[in-house]
XYZ file of C-alpha atoms in Angstrom:
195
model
C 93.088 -9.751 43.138
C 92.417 -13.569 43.738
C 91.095 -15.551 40.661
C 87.586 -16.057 42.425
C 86.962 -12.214 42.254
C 88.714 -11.908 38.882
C 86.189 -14.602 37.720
C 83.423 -12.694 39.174
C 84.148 -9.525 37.915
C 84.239 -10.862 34.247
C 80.939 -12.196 34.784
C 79.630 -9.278 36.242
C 80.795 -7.622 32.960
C 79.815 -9.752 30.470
C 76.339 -9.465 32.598
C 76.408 -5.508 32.191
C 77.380 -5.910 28.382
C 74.588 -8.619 27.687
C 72.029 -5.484 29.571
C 73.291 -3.129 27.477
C 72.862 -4.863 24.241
C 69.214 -5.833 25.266
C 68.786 -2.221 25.628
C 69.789 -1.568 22.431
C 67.514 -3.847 20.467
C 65.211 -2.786 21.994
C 65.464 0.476 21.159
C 65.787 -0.777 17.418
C 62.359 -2.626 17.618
C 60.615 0.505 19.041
C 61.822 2.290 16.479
C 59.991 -0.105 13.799
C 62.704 -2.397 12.635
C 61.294 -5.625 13.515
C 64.295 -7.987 14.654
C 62.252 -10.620 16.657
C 63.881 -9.790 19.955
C 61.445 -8.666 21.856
C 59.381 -11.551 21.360
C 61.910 -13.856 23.376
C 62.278 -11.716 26.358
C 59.474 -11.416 29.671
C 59.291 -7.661 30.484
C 60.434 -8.788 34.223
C 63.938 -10.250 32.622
C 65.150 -7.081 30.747
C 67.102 -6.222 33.807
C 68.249 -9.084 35.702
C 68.854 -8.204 39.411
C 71.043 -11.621 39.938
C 73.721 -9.018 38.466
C 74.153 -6.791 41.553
C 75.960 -8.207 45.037
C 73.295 -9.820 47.606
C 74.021 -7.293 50.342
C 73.076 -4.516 47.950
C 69.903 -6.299 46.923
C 69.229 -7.013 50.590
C 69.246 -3.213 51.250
C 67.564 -2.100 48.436
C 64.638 -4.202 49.496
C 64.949 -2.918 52.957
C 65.258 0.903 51.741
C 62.338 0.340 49.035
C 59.263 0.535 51.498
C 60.567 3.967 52.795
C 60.858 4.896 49.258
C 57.464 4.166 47.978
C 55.885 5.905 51.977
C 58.412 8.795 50.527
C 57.005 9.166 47.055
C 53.317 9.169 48.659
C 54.213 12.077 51.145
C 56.224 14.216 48.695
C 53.540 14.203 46.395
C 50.702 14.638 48.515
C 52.111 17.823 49.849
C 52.583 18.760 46.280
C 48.959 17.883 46.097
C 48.176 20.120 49.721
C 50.021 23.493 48.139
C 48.679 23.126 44.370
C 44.825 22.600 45.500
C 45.017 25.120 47.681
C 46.527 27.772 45.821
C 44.355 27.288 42.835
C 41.410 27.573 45.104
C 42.422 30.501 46.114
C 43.793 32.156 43.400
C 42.199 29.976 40.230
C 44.316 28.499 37.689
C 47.440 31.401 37.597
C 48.250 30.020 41.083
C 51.671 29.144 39.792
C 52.601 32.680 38.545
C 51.173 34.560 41.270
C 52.125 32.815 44.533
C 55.183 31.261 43.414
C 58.726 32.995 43.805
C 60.245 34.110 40.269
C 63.640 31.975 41.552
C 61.738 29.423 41.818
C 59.603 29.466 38.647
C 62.837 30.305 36.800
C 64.722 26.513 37.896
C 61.675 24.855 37.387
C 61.898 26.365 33.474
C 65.789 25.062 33.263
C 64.878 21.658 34.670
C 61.826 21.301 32.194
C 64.344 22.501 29.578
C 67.096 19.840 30.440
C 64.287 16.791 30.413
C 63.019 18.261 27.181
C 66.877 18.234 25.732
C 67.500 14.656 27.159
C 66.242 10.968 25.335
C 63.614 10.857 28.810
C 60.242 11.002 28.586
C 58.580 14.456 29.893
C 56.930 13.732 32.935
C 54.218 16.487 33.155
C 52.718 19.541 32.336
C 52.637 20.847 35.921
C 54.904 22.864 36.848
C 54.905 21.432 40.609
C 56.211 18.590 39.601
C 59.675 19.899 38.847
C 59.916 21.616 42.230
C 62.412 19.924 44.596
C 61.636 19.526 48.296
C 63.238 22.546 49.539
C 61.531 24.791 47.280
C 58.376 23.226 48.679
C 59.265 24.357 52.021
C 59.879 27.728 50.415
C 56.125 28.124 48.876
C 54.653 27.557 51.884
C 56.664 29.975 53.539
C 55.864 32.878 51.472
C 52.557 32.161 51.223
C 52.051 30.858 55.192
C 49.005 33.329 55.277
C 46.910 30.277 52.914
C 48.004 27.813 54.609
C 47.636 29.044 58.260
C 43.713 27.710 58.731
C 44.679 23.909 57.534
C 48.031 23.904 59.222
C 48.034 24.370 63.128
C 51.917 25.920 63.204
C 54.527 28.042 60.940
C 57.081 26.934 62.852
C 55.939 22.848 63.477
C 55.484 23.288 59.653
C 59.013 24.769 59.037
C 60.936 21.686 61.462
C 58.695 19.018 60.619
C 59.320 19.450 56.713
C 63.036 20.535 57.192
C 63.669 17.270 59.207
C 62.079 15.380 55.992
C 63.966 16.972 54.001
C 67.174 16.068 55.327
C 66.071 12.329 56.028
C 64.498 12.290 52.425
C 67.934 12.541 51.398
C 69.078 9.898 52.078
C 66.379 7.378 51.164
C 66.641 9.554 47.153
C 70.645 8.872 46.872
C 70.249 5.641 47.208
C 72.014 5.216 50.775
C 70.581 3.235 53.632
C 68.581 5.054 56.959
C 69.735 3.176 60.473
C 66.837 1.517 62.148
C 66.714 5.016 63.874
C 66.866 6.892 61.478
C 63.911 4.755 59.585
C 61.662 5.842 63.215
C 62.360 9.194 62.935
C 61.647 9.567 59.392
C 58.220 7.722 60.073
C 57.068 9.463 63.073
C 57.940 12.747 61.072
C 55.329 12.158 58.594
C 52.890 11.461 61.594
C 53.423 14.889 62.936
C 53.427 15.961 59.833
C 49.701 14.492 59.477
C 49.025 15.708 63.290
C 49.541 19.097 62.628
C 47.469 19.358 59.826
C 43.730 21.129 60.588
């Protein structure tokens, strides 16, 4: 190890260490002990991104525009399943037209962000579902979803190929320019198939 990256890795300890402690005030102040901390930091410095290397930053930045056109797919298909199940079955949607296997992870993952220090994101239960178990509610239940989307099968590849590409972009690894097409022209047939 040469003495520049020894020098570098020090600082990009004592940088970590110096996070960490800002954490923990933190936490202290929230939890009513008044130290005076939180009064000298800017919301945007509690996490200082001059930390990480610039090649990470550089494809974070390039990774984070798929991430957010991710996040608004995934969740409006979320949206696409629960409004039309409850219109067709009312407000018991979930327990009627949802597999028991299903159901029953959702129920352990709820479980596990109740035991953790997170916050709990939601009431509905859809929101614990991961992609593949998506794909798996409107399989069993194809015969609701038949009139507002043109193909079982287009549905089936179209989501499947998402899937795979969505894994990526949610572990953090970066899509080749390719890769980044594909996944884009996958939501617009995703869109074109759609009644």
């Amino acid at each position: 190890m040469t003495k520049n990256s020894e020098v570098s890795n020090k600082i990009a300890l004592f940088g970590m260490r110096n996070l960490m402690l800002e954490t923990e005030l933190l936490k202290i102040e929230h939890s009513g002990i008044e130290l005076g901390h939180k009064e000298t930091l800017k919301e945007d410095e509690v996490v200082d991104t001059d930390l990480f290397e610039e090649d990470i930053l550089k494809t974070a930045k390039k990774m984070a525009g798929l991430y957010v056109l991710y996040f608004a797919f995934e969740n409006s298909v979320r949206r696409l399943i629960s409004t039309r199940l409850m219109e067709k079955y009312g407000a018991n949607w979930w327990g009627l037209k949802v597999p028991q296997n299903i159901q029953q992870e959702v129920v352990n993952r709820k479980q596990r962000e109740v035991d953790s220090a997170m916050s709990v994101r939601s009431d509905d239960p859809l929101t614990y579902t991961t992609f593949g178990e998506l794909i798996e509610i409107f399989d069993v239940n194809w015969v609701d979803f038949a009139d507002t989307i043109r193909s079982q099968k287009a549905m089936q590849k179209i989501l499947s190929s998402l899937n795979q590409l969505r894994g990526v972009v949610a572990h953090s690894a970066e899509l080749n320019e390719d890769e980044i097409l594909r996944f884009k022209l996958s939501i617009k047939d995703w869109l074109r198939i759609q009644a």
